[in-house]
Coordinates of C-alpha atoms in Angstrom, one line a residue:
M21 CA 102.9 111.8 129.8
R22 CA 103.9 110.6 126.6
N23 CA 103.1 112.8 123.4
L24 CA 101.2 110.5 120.9
G25 CA 102.0 112.7 118.1
Y26 CA 100.1 111.6 115.2
F27 CA 99.7 108.3 116.6
L28 CA 96.6 106.9 115.4
F29 CA 94.7 103.5 116.4
L30 CA 93.2 102.2 113.0
L31 CA 90.8 99.4 112.3
I32 CA 90.5 96.1 114.4
F33 CA 92.8 93.5 112.9
A34 CA 91.2 90.4 111.6
S35 CA 92.6 87.4 110.3
G36 CA 91.5 84.0 110.4
C37 CA 94.2 82.4 108.1
T38 CA 96.4 79.6 109.5
T39 CA 97.3 77.5 106.6
N40 CA 100.8 76.4 106.5
N41 CA 102.4 76.2 103.0
R42 CA 105.9 75.5 103.4
D43 CA 108.6 75.7 100.7
Q44 CA 112.0 74.2 100.1
S45 CA 114.1 77.4 100.1
H46 CA 115.0 76.9 104.0
T47 CA 114.9 74.0 106.4
F48 CA 112.8 73.4 109.7
N49 CA 113.9 71.0 112.5
E50 CA 111.1 68.9 112.6
E51 CA 111.6 68.3 116.4
K52 CA 109.0 70.5 117.7
H53 CA 108.4 71.2 121.2
Q54 CA 106.0 72.7 123.4
S55 CA 106.3 76.2 125.5
N56 CA 104.6 77.5 128.4
D57 CA 104.3 80.9 126.1
V58 CA 103.6 79.7 122.8
T59 CA 102.2 76.6 121.1
I60 CA 105.3 75.7 119.2
V61 CA 108.8 76.6 118.6
E62 CA 110.7 75.6 115.6
E63 CA 114.2 76.1 114.8
V64 CA 115.0 77.3 111.3
V65 CA 118.1 77.4 109.1
F66 CA 118.0 79.5 105.8
E67 CA 120.3 81.0 103.3
S68 CA 121.1 84.6 102.5
E69 CA 123.8 85.6 99.9
G70 CA 125.6 82.4 100.3
V71 CA 125.5 82.1 104.0
K72 CA 123.3 79.9 106.4
L73 CA 121.7 81.7 109.1
S74 CA 120.0 80.1 112.1
G75 CA 117.0 81.3 114.0
S76 CA 113.9 80.2 115.7
M77 CA 110.2 80.6 114.8
Y78 CA 107.8 81.1 117.7
I79 CA 104.2 80.0 116.6
P80 CA 101.3 80.8 118.6
K81 CA 98.0 79.0 118.4
D82 CA 96.2 81.6 116.7
A83 CA 98.5 84.1 115.0
R84 CA 97.0 87.5 114.0
A85 CA 100.2 88.6 112.0
A86 CA 103.9 87.7 111.9
V87 CA 107.1 89.6 112.4
V88 CA 110.7 89.3 111.6
L89 CA 113.2 90.8 114.4
V90 CA 115.9 92.9 112.9
H91 CA 119.1 93.6 114.9
G92 CA 120.9 96.7 115.8
S93 CA 124.4 97.3 115.6
D94 CA 125.7 95.0 118.3
P95 CA 126.6 91.2 117.8
V96 CA 123.3 90.1 118.7
P97 CA 122.0 86.4 118.6
R98 CA 118.4 85.7 118.2
M99 CA 116.3 87.6 120.7
T100 CA 114.3 85.0 122.5
K101 CA 112.8 87.2 125.3
L102 CA 111.5 89.7 122.8
A103 CA 110.1 86.8 120.5
Q104 CA 108.2 85.1 123.5
S105 CA 106.8 88.0 124.6
L106 CA 105.5 89.0 121.1
A107 CA 104.2 85.3 120.6
K108 CA 102.3 85.7 123.9
R109 CA 100.6 88.4 122.1
D110 CA 99.4 86.3 119.1
L111 CA 102.2 87.3 116.7
L112 CA 104.4 84.5 114.7
V113 CA 108.0 85.7 115.2
L114 CA 110.9 84.7 113.5
T115 CA 114.2 85.8 115.2
Y116 CA 117.8 84.8 113.9
D117 CA 121.4 85.0 115.0
K118 CA 122.9 88.0 113.2
R119 CA 125.2 87.3 110.4
G120 CA 128.5 86.1 112.0
V121 CA 127.0 85.7 115.5
G122 CA 125.9 82.5 117.4
E123 CA 125.0 79.8 114.9
S124 CA 124.8 81.9 112.1
G125 CA 127.5 81.8 109.3
G126 CA 129.2 84.7 107.6
V127 CA 131.3 87.8 109.2
Y128 CA 130.0 90.1 112.0
V129 CA 131.0 93.6 111.0
G130 CA 131.4 95.0 114.4
P131 CA 129.8 98.5 115.6
Q132 CA 133.4 100.5 116.4
V133 CA 133.0 103.9 114.7
G134 CA 135.1 104.0 111.6
T135 CA 134.5 100.8 110.6
N136 CA 132.2 99.7 107.5
N137 CA 129.5 98.7 110.2
I138 CA 127.1 101.3 108.8
S139 CA 128.6 101.2 105.0
V140 CA 126.2 100.9 102.1
D141 CA 127.4 97.3 101.4
N142 CA 127.0 96.3 104.9
L143 CA 123.5 97.7 105.7
T144 CA 122.4 96.5 102.3
L145 CA 123.8 92.8 103.2
L146 CA 121.9 93.0 106.5
A147 CA 118.8 94.0 104.8
K148 CA 119.0 91.1 102.3
D149 CA 119.3 88.8 105.5
A150 CA 116.2 90.4 107.0
S151 CA 114.6 89.9 103.6
A152 CA 115.5 86.2 103.5
A153 CA 113.9 85.8 106.9
V154 CA 110.8 87.1 105.6
D155 CA 110.7 84.9 103.0
V156 CA 111.0 81.9 105.4
V157 CA 107.7 83.1 107.3
H158 CA 106.0 83.7 104.0
G159 CA 107.0 80.2 103.0
Y160 CA 105.6 78.8 106.2
D161 CA 102.1 80.7 106.1
K162 CA 101.5 82.6 102.8
E163 CA 98.2 84.3 104.5
L164 CA 99.7 85.8 107.3
S165 CA 100.9 89.7 107.0
I166 CA 104.2 90.0 107.7
G167 CA 106.0 93.0 109.4
L168 CA 109.6 94.0 110.3
I169 CA 110.5 95.1 114.0
G170 CA 113.8 96.6 115.0
A171 CA 115.9 99.2 116.8
S172 CA 118.5 101.7 116.3
Q173 CA 120.8 100.4 113.3
A174 CA 117.5 98.8 111.9
G175 CA 116.2 102.1 111.1
W176 CA 118.4 102.1 107.8
I177 CA 118.2 98.5 107.5
I178 CA 114.4 97.8 107.5
P179 CA 113.2 100.4 104.9
I180 CA 115.8 98.7 102.5
A181 CA 114.5 95.3 103.1
A182 CA 110.8 96.6 103.1
L183 CA 111.3 98.1 99.6
N184 CA 112.8 95.1 98.2
N185 CA 110.5 92.4 99.5
Q186 CA 106.9 92.8 98.5
S187 CA 105.8 90.4 101.4
V188 CA 106.5 93.2 104.0
E189 CA 103.3 94.8 104.9
F190 CA 104.4 97.1 107.8
M191 CA 107.3 98.1 110.1
V192 CA 108.0 99.1 113.8
L193 CA 111.1 100.9 114.5
F194 CA 112.6 101.6 118.0
S195 CA 114.9 104.6 118.2
S196 CA 116.0 104.2 114.9
P197 CA 117.1 107.1 112.6
T198 CA 115.4 108.9 109.5
I199 CA 118.6 110.9 109.1
T200 CA 121.6 109.7 107.1
T201 CA 124.4 107.5 108.7
L202 CA 127.0 110.5 108.3
E203 CA 124.7 112.6 109.9
Q204 CA 124.0 110.4 112.9
L205 CA 127.7 110.1 113.4
R206 CA 128.0 113.9 113.6
F207 CA 125.3 113.9 116.2
Q208 CA 126.9 110.9 118.2
F209 CA 130.1 112.7 118.3
Y210 CA 128.7 115.8 119.4
T211 CA 126.8 114.3 122.3
N212 CA 129.9 112.1 123.3
G213 CA 127.8 109.9 125.3
R214 CA 126.8 112.5 127.8
E215 CA 123.7 111.5 129.7
D216 CA 123.2 115.0 130.8
F217 CA 123.6 116.4 127.3
W218 CA 119.8 117.7 126.9
K219 CA 120.3 119.7 130.0
T220 CA 122.9 122.0 128.4
H221 CA 122.1 121.9 124.6
T222 CA 119.2 122.9 122.8
D223 CA 117.6 121.2 119.8
E224 CA 118.4 124.2 117.5
E225 CA 122.0 123.5 118.5
S226 CA 122.1 119.9 117.7
R227 CA 120.4 120.4 114.5
E228 CA 122.8 122.9 113.3
H229 CA 125.8 120.6 114.3
T230 CA 124.2 117.4 112.7
L231 CA 123.5 119.2 109.4
N232 CA 126.9 121.0 109.1
D233 CA 129.7 119.6 111.3
P234 CA 132.8 118.4 109.1
D235 CA 132.8 114.5 108.9
R236 CA 135.3 112.4 110.5
Y237 CA 135.1 109.6 108.3
D238 CA 134.7 109.5 104.4
F239 CA 132.3 107.1 103.3
K240 CA 129.1 107.1 101.1
A241 CA 126.2 107.8 103.3
T242 CA 122.9 105.7 103.5
D243 CA 119.6 107.9 103.7
P244 CA 116.6 105.8 104.9
K245 CA 114.4 108.6 103.5
I246 CA 115.1 107.4 99.9
S247 CA 113.5 104.0 100.6
L248 CA 110.8 105.5 102.7
N249 CA 109.8 107.9 100.4
S250 CA 109.3 104.8 98.0
L251 CA 107.4 102.9 100.5
S252 CA 103.4 102.8 101.1
I253 CA 103.4 100.6 103.8
P254 CA 102.3 101.7 107.4
G255 CA 105.3 102.4 109.8
L256 CA 105.5 103.1 113.5
W257 CA 108.4 105.0 115.1
L258 CA 109.0 104.9 118.9
F259 CA 111.4 107.5 120.3
G260 CA 112.8 108.4 123.6
E261 CA 113.1 112.2 123.8
Q262 CA 116.3 112.2 125.9
D263 CA 118.0 110.0 123.1
I264 CA 121.9 110.9 122.6
Q265 CA 122.6 108.5 119.8
V266 CA 119.5 109.8 117.4
P267 CA 118.5 113.4 117.2
V268 CA 114.8 112.6 117.9
K269 CA 113.0 115.7 117.1
M270 CA 114.8 116.0 114.0
C271 CA 113.7 112.8 112.7
I272 CA 110.3 113.6 113.8
E273 CA 110.3 116.6 111.8
Q274 CA 111.3 114.4 108.8
L275 CA 108.5 111.8 109.5
N276 CA 106.0 114.8 109.5
R277 CA 107.1 116.2 106.2
M278 CA 106.6 112.4 104.7
K279 CA 103.3 112.3 106.6
A280 CA 102.3 115.6 104.8
K281 CA 103.0 114.0 101.7
G282 CA 100.5 111.0 102.6
K283 CA 102.9 108.5 103.7
P284 CA 101.2 106.1 106.5
F285 CA 103.9 106.6 109.2
E286 CA 103.3 107.6 112.8
Y287 CA 105.4 108.0 115.8
V288 CA 105.2 108.0 119.5
L289 CA 107.5 110.2 121.7
F290 CA 108.3 109.3 125.2
P291 CA 109.8 112.2 127.1
S292 CA 111.6 110.3 130.0
L293 CA 113.3 107.7 127.9
G294 CA 116.6 107.6 126.0
H295 CA 117.9 105.4 123.2
N296 CA 116.6 102.2 124.7
T297 CA 112.9 102.2 124.0
N298 CA 112.6 98.6 124.2
K299 CA 110.5 99.1 127.4
A300 CA 107.0 97.6 128.5
E301 CA 104.9 100.8 127.5
P302 CA 106.4 101.2 124.0
L303 CA 106.4 97.5 123.2
D304 CA 102.7 97.4 124.4
I305 CA 101.7 100.4 122.0
A306 CA 103.7 98.7 119.2
I307 CA 101.7 95.3 119.6
Q308 CA 98.4 97.0 119.8
W309 CA 99.2 99.1 116.7
I310 CA 100.2 95.9 114.8
K311 CA 96.9 94.4 116.1
Q312 CA 94.5 97.1 115.4
N313 CA 95.7 97.9 112.0
N314 CA 93.7 96.3 109.3
F315 CA 96.7 94.1 107.9
S316 CA 94.4 91.3 106.6
H317 CA 94.5 90.2 103.1

């Protein structure tokens, strides 16, 4: 049975806003087509830091809220299946090809350890891309509450984007770190991809290693807690206890410290899951949390 931690279902969401107010900062493909899953799918092209990014917006008939999907570290194109699933649950969704991937311009920075994939500059740039996508949604419908949903590396990107874009009203993070980028690398090197890691190691051992092991790479760390401590929007984290990419219990401890200071952050822990928490039950909980929070204006 999952440990709900401090997870709370809040007020029933109610929003009757469906006005479409479009601006000129991006372009929409006027060729709309019907889908069996959602009312309309619109292809969008928008600009971020001098680069054109391409994506799709899934528009249900009666959207309750809107979300932008934020990528992890891999070269991920637009996340069509996830977008369709969310749209079927009355969420307007914008998903786009990651910078340098698919139809999007720019340069994709690879996930290999030791590259600048998790440099401050790259994470900040990807956060600007996510923020530009939020602006597209806000330009389409200025009344819908907008949130960011992402996994893994998105845990460093989403807080930066949310802090710098006042249109972001909530965030949902799957298997996302609250520790620094350097701490995450220490933990990742320690687990070394061993699926049985937690059968032979304790939380105390992993915490000691993550906090104190010498770094193999020399670069400035990104600490998501800096942005999170400045945010007041609700956030939900979904963790798998068997994760060998992120030290989950250490992240939960940090979330609890922020919660004790009044931050509206919640989490759900799934004892049997690992780093991949994009499963039916976590996704269902995330959707219910979005719809049952009072994100109406």
